[in-house]
PDB file of C-alpha atoms in Angstrom:
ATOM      1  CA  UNK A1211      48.656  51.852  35.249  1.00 59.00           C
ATOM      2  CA  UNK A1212      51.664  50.215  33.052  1.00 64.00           C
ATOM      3  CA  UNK A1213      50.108  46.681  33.959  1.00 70.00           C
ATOM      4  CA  UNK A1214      46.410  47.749  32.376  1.00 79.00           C
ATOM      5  CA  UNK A1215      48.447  49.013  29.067  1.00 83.00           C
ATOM      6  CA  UNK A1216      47.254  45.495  27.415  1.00 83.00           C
ATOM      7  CA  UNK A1217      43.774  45.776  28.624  1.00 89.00           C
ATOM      8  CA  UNK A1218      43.614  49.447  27.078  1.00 92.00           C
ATOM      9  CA  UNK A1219      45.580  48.784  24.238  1.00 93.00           C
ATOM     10  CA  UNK A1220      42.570  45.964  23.512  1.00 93.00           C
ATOM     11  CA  UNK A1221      39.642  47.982  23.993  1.00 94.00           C
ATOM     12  CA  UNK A1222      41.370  50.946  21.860  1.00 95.00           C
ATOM     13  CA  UNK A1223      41.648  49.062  18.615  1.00 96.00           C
ATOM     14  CA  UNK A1224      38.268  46.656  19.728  1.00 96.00           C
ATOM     15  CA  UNK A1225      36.536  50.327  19.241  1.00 96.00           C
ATOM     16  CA  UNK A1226      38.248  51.342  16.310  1.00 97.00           C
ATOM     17  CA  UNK A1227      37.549  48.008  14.310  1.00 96.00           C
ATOM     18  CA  UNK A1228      34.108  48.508  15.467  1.00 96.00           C
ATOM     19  CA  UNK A1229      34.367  52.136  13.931  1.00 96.00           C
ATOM     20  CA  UNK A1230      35.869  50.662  10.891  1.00 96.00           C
ATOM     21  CA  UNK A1231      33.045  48.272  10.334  1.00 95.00           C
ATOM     22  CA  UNK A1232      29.644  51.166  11.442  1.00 94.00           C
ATOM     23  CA  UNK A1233      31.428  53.427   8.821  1.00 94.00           C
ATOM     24  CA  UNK A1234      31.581  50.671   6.256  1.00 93.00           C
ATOM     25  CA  UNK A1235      28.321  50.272   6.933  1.00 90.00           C
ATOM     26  CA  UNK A1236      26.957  53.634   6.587  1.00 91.00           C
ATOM     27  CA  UNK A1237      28.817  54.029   2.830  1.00 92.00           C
ATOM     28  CA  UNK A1238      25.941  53.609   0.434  1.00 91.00           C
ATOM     29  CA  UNK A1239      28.398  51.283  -1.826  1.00 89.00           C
ATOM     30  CA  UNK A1240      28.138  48.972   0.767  1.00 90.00           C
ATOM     31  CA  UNK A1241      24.497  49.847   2.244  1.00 88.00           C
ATOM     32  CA  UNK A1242      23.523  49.286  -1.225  1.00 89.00           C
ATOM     33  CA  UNK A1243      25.366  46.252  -2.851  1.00 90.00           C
ATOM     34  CA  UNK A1244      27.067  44.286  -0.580  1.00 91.00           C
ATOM     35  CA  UNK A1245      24.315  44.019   2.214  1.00 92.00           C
ATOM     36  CA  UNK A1246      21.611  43.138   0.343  1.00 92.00           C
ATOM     37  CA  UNK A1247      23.732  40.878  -1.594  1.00 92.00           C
ATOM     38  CA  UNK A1248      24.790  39.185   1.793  1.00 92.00           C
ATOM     39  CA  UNK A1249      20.754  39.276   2.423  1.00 94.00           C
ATOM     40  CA  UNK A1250      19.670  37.458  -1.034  1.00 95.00           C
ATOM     41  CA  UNK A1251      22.413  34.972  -0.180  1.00 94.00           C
ATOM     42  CA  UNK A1252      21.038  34.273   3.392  1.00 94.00           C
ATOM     43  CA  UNK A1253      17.120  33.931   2.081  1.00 96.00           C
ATOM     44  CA  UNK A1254      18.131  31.735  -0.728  1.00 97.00           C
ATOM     45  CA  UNK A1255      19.831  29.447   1.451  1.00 96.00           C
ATOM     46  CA  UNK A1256      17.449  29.484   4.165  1.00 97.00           C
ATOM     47  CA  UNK A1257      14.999  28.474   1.311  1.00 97.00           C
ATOM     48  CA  UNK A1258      17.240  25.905   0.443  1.00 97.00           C
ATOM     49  CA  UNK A1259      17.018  24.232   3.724  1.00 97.00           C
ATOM     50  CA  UNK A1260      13.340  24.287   4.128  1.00 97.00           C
ATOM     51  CA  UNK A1261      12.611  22.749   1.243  1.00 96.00           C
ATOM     52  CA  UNK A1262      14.410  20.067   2.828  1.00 96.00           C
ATOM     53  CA  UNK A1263      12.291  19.956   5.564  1.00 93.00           C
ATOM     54  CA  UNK A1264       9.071  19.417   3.148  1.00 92.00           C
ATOM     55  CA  UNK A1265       8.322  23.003   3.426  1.00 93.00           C
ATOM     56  CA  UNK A1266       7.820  24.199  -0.158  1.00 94.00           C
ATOM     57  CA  UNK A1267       9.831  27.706  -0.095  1.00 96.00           C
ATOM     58  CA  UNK A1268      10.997  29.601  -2.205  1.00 97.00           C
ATOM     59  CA  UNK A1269      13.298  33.186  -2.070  1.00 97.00           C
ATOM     60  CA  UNK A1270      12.668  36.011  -3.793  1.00 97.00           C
ATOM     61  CA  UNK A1271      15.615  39.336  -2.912  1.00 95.00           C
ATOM     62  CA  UNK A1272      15.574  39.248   0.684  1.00 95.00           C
ATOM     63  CA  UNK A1273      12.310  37.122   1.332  1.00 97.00           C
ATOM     64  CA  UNK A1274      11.771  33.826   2.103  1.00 97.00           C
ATOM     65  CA  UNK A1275       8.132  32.810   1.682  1.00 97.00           C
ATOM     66  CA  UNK A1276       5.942  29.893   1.250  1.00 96.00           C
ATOM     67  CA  UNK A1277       2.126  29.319   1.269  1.00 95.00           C
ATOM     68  CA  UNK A1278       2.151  29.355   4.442  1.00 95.00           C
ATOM     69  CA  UNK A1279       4.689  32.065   5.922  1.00 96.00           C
ATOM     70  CA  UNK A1280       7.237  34.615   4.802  1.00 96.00           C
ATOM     71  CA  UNK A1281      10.077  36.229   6.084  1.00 96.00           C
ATOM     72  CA  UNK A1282      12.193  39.417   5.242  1.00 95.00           C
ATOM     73  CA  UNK A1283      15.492  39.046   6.450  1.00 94.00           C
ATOM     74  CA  UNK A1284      16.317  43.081   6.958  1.00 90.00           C
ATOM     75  CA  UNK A1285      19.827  44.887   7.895  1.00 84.00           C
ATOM     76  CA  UNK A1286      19.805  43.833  11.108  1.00 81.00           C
ATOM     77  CA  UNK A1287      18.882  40.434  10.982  1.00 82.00           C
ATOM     78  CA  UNK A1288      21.715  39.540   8.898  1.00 84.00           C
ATOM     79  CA  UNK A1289      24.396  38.769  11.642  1.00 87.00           C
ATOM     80  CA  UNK A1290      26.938  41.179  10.621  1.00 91.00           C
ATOM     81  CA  UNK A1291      27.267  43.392  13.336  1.00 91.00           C
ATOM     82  CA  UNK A1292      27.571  39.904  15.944  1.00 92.00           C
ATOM     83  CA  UNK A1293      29.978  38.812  13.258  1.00 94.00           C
ATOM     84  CA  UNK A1294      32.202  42.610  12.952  1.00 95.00           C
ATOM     85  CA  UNK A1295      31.821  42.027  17.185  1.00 95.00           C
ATOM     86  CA  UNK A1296      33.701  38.726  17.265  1.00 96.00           C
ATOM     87  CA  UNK A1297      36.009  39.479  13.961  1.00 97.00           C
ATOM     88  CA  UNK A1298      36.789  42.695  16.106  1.00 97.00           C
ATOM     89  CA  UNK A1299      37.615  41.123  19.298  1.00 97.00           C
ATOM     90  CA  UNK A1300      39.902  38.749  17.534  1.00 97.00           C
ATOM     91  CA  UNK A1301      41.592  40.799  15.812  1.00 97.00           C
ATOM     92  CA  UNK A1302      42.137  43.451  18.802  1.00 96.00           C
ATOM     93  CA  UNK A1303      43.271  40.677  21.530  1.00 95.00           C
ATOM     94  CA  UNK A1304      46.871  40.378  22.216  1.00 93.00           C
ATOM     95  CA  UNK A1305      47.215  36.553  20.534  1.00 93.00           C
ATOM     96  CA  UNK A1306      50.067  35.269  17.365  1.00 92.00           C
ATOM     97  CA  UNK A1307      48.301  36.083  13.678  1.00 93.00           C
ATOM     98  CA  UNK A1308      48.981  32.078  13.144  1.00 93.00           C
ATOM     99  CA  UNK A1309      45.940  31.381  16.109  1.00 93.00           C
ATOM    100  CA  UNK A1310      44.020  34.467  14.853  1.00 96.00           C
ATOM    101  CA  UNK A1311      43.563  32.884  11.453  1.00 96.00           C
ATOM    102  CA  UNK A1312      41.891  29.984  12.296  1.00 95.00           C
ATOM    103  CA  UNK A1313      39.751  31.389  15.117  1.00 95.00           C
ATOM    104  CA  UNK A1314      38.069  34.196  12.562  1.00 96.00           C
ATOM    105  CA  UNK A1315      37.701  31.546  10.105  1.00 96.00           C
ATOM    106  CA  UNK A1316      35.912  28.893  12.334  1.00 96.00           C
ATOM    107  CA  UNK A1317      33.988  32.059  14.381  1.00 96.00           C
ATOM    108  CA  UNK A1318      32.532  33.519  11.546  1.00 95.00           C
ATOM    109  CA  UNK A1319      32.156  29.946  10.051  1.00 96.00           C
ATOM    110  CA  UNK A1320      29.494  29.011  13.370  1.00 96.00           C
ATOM    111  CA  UNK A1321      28.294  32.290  13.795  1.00 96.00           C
ATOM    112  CA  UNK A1322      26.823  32.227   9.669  1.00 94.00           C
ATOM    113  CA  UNK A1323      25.040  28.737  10.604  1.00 95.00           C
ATOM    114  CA  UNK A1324      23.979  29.619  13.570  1.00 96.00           C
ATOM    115  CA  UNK A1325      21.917  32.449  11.314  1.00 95.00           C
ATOM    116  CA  UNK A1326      20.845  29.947   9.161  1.00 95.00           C
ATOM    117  CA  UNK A1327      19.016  28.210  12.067  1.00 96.00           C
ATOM    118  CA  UNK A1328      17.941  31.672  13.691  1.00 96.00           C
ATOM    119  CA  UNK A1329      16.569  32.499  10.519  1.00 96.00           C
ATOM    120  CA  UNK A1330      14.497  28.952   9.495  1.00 96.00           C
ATOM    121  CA  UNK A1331      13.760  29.099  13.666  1.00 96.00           C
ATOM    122  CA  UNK A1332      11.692  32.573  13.145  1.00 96.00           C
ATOM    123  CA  UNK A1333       9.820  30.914   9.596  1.00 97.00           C
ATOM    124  CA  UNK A1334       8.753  28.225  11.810  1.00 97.00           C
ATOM    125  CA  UNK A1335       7.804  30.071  14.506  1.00 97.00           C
ATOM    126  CA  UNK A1336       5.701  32.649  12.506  1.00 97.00           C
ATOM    127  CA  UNK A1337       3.883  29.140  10.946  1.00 96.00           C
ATOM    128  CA  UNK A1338       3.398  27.398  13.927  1.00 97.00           C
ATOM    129  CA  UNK A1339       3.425  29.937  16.663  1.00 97.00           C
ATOM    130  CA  UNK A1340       2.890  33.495  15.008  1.00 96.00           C
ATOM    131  CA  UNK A1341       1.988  35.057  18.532  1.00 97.00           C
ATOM    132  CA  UNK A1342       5.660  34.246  19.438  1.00 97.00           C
ATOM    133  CA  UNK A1343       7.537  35.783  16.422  1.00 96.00           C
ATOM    134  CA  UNK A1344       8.140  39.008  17.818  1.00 96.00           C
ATOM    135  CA  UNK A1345       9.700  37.731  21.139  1.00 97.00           C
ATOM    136  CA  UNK A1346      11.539  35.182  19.617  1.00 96.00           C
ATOM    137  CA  UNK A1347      12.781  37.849  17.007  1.00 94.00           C
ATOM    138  CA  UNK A1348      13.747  40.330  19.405  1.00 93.00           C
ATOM    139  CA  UNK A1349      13.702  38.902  22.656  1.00 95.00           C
ATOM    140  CA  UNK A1350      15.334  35.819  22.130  1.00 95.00           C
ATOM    141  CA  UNK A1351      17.430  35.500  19.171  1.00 94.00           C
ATOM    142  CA  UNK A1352      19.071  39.409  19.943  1.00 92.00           C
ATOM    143  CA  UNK A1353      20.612  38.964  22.841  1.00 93.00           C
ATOM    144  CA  UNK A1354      21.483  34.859  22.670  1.00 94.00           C
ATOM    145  CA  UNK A1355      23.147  36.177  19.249  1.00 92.00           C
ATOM    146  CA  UNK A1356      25.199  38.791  20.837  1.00 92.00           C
ATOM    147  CA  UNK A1357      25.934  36.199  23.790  1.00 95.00           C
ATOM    148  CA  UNK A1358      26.815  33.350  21.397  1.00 96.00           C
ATOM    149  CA  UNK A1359      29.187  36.120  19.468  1.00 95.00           C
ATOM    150  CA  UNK A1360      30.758  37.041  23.259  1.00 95.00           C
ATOM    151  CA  UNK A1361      31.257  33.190  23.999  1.00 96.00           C
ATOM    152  CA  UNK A1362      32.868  31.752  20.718  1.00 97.00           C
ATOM    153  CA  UNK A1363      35.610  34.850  21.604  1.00 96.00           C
ATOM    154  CA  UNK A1364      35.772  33.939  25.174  1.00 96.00           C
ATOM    155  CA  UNK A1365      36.099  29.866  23.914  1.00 96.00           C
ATOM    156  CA  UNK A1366      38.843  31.420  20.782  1.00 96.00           C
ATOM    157  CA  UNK A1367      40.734  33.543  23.293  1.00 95.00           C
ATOM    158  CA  UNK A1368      41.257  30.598  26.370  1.00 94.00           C
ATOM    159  CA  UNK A1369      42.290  28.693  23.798  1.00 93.00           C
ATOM    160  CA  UNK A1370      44.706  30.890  22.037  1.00 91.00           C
ATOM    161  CA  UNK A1371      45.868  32.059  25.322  1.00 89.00           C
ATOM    162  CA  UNK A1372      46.503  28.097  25.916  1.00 86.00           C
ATOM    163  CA  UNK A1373      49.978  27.252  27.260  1.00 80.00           C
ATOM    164  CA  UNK A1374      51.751  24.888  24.739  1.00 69.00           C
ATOM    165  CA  UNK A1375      51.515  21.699  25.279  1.00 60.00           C
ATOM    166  CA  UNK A1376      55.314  20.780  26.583  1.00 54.00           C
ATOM    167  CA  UNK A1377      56.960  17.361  26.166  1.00 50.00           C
ATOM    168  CA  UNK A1378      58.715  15.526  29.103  1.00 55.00           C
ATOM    169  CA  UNK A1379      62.023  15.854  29.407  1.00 54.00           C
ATOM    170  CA  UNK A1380      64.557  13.980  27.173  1.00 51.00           C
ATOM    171  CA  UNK A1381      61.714  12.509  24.895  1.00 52.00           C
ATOM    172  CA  UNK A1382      61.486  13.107  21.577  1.00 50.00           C
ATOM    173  CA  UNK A1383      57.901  15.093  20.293  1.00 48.00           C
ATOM    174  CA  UNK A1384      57.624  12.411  17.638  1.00 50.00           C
ATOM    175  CA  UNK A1385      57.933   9.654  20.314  1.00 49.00           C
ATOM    176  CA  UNK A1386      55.444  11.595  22.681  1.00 45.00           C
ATOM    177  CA  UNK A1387      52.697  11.813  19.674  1.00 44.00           C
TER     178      UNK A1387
END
C-alpha cells in the first residue's frame, strides 16, 4: 500500500483540480463573463481564418456564419474542460514546477489550435457535408479531443519523467555540447 501512495496522492489532487475547475464553472461570474468571452474570442478567430481560406465569414458573439453556413460555438465546444483535464493532470503528477511550466504552457498552447481547426473542420463540414455534422461534432471531434488532451499529458509526463541527460566521465558539459 506505501508503494501506491504516489499513484493516490495523483488521482486525489487530479480530482480536486477537476473540482476546482466544475465549480468555477458553475459560478455565474464566470458562466456569464468569462465563457462567453472565451467563446467570442474563439468565433472571431475562427472567422479570421476562413476568410483566409476565401470563405467570406464573419463573427457575430459566439457565431461564426457566412452565406453559406454558420456555427455556434456553445459551452461545451469551447475546449475548456479537455484543457482543465490536461492543466489538471499536470499540475497533479509528481514532476519539478520548472518542467510543469513549460508543459501547461505548450499543452494548452496545442490544445487551443487544435480547437481552432476542430472548429473551422465542423464549418466546413456543415457546407460541404451537412449530413456529417452531427457525427463529426459528437462522434468524432469528442472523444479524439479528450484522447488528444490524454496524449499531450502522456507525451508531457515521459518527458518530464525523462532521466537527465548525463555527460561521460571526466568531460566537461561545455565540451560535450
Amino acid at each position: 500500500m506505501h508503494g501506491k501512495r504516489p499513484i493516490f496522492q495523483f488521482v486525489g489532487l487530479f480530482i480536486v483540480l477537476m473540482g476546482i475547475y466544475w465549480g468555477l464553472t458553475m459560478l455565474d461570474s464566470v458562466n456569464k463573463t468569462l465563457i462567453p468571452s472565451y467563446m467570442r474570442f474563439y468565433a472571431q478567430a475562427s472567422a479570421s481564418v476562413i476568410n483566409i481560406f476565401g470563405e467570406r465569414a464573419s463573427a457575430s458573439g459566439t457565431e461564426v456564419m457566412s452565406s453559406r453556413y454558420s456555427v455556434n460555438i456553445k459551452h461545451g465546444c469551447d475546449a475548456l474542460a479537455p484543457s482543465a483535464l490536461f492543466i489538471a493532470a499536470v499540475l497533479a503528477f509528481p514532476a519539478s514546477i520548472r518542467s510543469k511550466i513549460p508543459g501547461l504552457i505548450a499543452g494548452t498552447f496545442v490544445l487551443a489550435v487544435i480547437n481552432l481547426v476542430r472548429i473551422i473542420s465542423l464549418f466546413y463540414t456543415g457546407i460541404y457535408f451537412p449530413k456529417w455534422f452531427e457525427t463529426m461534432h459528437v462522434d468524432v471531434w469528442q472523444p479524439a479531443f479528450i484522447l488528444i488532451s490524454l496524449t499531450l499529458w502522456v507525451m508531457w509526463a515521459l518527458r518530464a519523467t525523462r532521466p537527465a541527460a548525463s555527460t561521460p566521465a571526466g568531460t566537461d558539459a561545455k565540451q560535450a555540447s
